[in-house]
Short mmCIF file of C-alpha atoms in Angstrom, two decimals:
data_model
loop_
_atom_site.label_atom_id
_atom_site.label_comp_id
_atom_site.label_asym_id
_atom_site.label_seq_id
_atom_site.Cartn_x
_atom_site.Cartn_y
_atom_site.Cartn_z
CA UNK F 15 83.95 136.84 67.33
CA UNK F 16 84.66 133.76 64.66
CA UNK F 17 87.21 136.05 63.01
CA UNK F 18 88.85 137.63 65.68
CA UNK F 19 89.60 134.29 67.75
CA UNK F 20 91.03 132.91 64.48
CA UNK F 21 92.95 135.56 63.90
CA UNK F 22 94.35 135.63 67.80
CA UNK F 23 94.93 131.72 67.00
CA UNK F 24 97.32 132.41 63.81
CA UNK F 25 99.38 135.26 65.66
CA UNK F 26 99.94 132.36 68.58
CA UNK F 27 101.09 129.17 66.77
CA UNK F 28 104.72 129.69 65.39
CA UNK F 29 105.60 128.55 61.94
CA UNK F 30 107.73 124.78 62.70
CA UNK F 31 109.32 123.78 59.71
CA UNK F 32 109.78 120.02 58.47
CA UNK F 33 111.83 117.61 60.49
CA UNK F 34 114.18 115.94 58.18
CA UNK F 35 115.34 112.48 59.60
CA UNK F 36 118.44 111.00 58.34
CA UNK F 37 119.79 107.51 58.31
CA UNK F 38 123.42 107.27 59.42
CA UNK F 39 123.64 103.45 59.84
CA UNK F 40 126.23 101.96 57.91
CA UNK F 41 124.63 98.30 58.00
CA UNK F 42 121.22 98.79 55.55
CA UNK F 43 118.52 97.43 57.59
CA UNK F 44 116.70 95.50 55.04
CA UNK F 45 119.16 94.00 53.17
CA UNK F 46 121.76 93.45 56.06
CA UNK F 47 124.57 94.66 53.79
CA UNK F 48 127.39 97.55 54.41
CA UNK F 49 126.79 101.06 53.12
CA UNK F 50 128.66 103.06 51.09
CA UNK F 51 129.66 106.44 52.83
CA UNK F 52 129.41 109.46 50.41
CA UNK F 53 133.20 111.12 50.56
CA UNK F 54 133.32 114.32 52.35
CA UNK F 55 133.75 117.45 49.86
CA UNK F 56 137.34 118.52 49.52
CA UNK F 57 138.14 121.92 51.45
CA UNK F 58 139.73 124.34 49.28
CA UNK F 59 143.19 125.25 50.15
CA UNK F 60 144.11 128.87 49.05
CA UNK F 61 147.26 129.28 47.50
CA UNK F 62 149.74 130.76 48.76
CA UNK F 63 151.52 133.92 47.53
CA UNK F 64 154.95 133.50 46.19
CA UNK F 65 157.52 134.46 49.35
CA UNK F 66 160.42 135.65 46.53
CA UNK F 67 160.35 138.75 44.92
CA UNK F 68 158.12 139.31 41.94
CA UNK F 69 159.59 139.87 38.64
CA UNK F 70 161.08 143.54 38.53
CA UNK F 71 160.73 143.90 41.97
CA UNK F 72 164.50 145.06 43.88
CA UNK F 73 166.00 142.54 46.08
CA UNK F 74 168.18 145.65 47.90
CA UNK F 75 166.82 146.65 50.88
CA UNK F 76 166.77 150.36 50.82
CA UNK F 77 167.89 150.49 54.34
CA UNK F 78 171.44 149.86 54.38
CA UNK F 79 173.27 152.50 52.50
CA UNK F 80 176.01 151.78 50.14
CA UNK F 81 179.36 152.45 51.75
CA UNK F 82 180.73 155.97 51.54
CA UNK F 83 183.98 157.07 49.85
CA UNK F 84 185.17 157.24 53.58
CA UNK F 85 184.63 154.20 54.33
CA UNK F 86 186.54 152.69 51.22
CA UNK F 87 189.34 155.20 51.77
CA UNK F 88 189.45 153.78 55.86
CA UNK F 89 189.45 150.21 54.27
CA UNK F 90 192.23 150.98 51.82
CA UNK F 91 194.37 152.70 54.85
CA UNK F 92 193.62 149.82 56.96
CA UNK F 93 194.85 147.21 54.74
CA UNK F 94 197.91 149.21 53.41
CA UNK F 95 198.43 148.96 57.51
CA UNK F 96 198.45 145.65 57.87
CA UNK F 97 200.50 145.11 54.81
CA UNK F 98 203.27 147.45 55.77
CA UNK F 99 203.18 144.99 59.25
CA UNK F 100 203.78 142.30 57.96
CA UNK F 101 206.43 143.16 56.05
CA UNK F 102 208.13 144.80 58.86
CA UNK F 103 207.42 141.81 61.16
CA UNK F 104 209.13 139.83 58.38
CA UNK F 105 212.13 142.23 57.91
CA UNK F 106 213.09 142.11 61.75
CA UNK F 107 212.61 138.27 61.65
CA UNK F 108 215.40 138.53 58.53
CA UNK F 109 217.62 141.05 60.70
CA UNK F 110 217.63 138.99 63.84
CA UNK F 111 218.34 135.48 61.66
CA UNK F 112 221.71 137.43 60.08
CA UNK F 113 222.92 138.81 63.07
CA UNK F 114 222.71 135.67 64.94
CA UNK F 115 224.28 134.04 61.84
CA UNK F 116 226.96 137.12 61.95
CA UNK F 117 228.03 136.21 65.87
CA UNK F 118 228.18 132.55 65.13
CA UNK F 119 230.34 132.72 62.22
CA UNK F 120 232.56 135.21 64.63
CA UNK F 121 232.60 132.78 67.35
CA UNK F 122 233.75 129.97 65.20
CA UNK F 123 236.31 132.07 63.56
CA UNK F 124 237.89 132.87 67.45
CA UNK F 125 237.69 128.88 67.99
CA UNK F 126 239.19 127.90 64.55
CA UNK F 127 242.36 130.33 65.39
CA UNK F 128 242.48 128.44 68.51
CA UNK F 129 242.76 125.33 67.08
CA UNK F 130 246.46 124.68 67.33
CA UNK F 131 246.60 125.88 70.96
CA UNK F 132 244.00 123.38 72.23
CA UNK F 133 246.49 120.72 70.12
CA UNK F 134 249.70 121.33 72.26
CA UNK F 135 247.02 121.39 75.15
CA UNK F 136 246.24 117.81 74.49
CA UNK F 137 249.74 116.34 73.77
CA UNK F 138 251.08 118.17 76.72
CA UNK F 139 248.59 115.74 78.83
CA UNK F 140 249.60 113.19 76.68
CA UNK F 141 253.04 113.80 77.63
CA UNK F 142 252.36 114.56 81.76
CA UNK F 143 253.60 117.87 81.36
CA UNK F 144 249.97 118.98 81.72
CA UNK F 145 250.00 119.71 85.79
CA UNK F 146 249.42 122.31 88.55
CA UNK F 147 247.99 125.70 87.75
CA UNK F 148 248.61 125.17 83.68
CA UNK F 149 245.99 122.48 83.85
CA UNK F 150 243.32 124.03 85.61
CA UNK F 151 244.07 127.51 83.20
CA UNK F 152 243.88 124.88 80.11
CA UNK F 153 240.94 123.72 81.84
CA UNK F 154 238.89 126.54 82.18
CA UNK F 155 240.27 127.48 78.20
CA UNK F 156 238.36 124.07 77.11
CA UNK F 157 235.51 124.74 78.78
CA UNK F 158 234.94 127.88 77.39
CA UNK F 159 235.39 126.87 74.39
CA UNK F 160 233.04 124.02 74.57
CA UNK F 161 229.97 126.22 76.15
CA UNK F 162 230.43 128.85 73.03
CA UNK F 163 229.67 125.23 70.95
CA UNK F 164 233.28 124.20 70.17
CA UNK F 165 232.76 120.28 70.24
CA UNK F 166 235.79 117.38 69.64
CA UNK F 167 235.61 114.33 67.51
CA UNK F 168 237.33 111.70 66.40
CA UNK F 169 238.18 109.24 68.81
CA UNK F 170 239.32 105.05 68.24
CA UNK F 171 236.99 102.62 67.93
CA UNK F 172 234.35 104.51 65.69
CA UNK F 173 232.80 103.97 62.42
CA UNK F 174 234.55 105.90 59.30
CA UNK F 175 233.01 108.75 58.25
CA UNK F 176 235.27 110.42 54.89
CA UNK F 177 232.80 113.87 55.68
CA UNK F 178 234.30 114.43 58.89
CA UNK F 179 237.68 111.88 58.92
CA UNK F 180 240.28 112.87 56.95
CA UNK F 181 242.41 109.01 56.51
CA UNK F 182 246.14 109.46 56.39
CA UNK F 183 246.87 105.59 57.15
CA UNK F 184 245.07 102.46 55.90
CA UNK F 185 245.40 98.96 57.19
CA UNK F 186 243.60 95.69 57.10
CA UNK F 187 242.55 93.20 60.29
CA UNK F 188 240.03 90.79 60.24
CA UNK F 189 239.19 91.85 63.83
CA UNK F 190 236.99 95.04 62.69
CA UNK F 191 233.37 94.37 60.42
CA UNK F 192 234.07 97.78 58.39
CA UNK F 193 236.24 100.91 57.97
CA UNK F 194 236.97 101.52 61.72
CA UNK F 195 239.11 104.22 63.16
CA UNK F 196 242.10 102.88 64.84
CA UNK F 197 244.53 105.76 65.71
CA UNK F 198 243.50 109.15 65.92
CA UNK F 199 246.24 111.17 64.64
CA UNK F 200 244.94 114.97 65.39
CA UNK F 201 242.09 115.79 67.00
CA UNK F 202 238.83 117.07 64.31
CA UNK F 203 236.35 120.12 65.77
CA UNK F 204 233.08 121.65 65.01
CA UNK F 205 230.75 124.37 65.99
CA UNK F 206 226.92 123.67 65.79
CA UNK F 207 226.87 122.46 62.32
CA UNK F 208 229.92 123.43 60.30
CA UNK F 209 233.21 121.39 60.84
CA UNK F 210 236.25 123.59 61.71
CA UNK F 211 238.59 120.74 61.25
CA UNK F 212 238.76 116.97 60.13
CA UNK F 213 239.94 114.47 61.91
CA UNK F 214 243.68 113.04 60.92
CA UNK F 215 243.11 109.26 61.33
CA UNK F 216 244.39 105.73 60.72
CA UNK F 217 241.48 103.55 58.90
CA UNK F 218 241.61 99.87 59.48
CA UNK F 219 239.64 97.74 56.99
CA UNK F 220 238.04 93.78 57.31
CA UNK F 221 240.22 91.42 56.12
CA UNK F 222 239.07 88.15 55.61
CA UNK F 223 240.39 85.12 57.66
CA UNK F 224 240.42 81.33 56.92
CA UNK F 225 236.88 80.99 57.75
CA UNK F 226 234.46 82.41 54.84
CA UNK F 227 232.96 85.19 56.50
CA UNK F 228 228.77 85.26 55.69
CA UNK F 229 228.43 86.54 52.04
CA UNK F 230 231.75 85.57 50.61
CA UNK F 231 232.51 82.60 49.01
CA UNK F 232 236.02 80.93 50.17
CA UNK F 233 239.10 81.25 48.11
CA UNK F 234 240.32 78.14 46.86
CA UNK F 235 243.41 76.51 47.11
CA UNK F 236 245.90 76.15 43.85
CA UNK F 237 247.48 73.06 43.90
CA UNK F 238 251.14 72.52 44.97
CA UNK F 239 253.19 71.75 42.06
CA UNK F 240 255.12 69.07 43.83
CA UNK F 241 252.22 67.27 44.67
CA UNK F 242 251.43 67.46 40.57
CA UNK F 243 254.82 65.96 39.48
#
């Protein structure tokens, strides 16, 4: 019976294994001073693989295909398209800029031909004889004219201008500050920008009086030879 109870008593009691106790206080109890923490291990970081291609390995993806020799041919068509255009859009720009050049050199050619009418025009109101139904026909003729883009210069009182004035008279007065258009002689016409006709003009320059104008120095006097002898 000795052997059997102790053998019923070792299939009972479980193995226990040691209890380890560890001291975690940072202040050492005995000496009252701070302990030094052991550093925690380092955790391994695994490298990571290389996210580029390897050496030898294609960068093409094998999914898109190469373009086909139709597809270069419809790129080749499709540019030779645009091409031709653009060089049409530019030729019909070029066709319309000639043919409005074309009707503007004919209008100014009608107007220039017209020239001397619209001069006994004027100096038939000049005269008075300019009255009744001939002046509201000459009239309407001016105003025609003027709405094609026949426009008059020259008139008195305006700066000199030897592009569009064509001076037939000259004169001094030390009433004007410059070149100054004092008579107009016969009337001067242009269309848009070219001049038909210069103006026929009298040009009256500064003259000087007794007082020195600003930026000239006065004249002076020679003496009288009387008052010498």
């Amino acid at each position: 019976m000795t052997g059997r109870h102790s053998n019923e008593t070792d299939q009972q009691d479980p193995v226990t294994e040691p209890l380890i106790v560890r001291d975690r206080r940072k202040i050492d109890p005995e000496t009252g001073e701070l302990r030094t923490q052991p550093a925690a291990p380092a955790e391994e970081v695994p490298a990571e693989a290389p996210s580029g291609p390897s050496l030898g390995e294609s960068i093409v993806d094998d999914a898109v295909e190469a373009p086909s020799d139709v597809e270069k041919e419809l790129a080749e068509r499709t540019a030779d398209l645009q091409r031709l255009q653009a060089e049409f859009a530019n030729y019909r720009r070029r066709v319309e800029r000639d043919r409005e050049a074309v009707v503007s050199a004919a209008k100014a050619s009608v107007a220039g031909d017209l020239l001397p009418l619209l001069d006994d025009l004027e100096r038939a109101e000049q005269h008075g004889d300019l009255t009744g139904a001939f002046k509201a026909v000459a009239d309407k003729l001016v105003a025609s004219l003027q709405r094609t883009g026949l426009e008059p210069f020259g008139t008195e009182g305006e700066a000199f201008d030897p592009s569009v004035h064509e001076a037939v008279q000259h004169s001094t007065s030390p009433d004007v500050s410059g070149p100054t258009v004092t008579t107009v002689m016969r009337r001067g016409y242009r269309f848009g920008d070219r001049v038909l006709r210069a103006a026929l003009v009298a040009v009256t320059d500064h003259e000087p009086g007794d007082a020195p104008v600003e930026g000239e120095l006065p004249v002076e006097q020679l003496p009288d030879e009387n008052t010498q002898q």
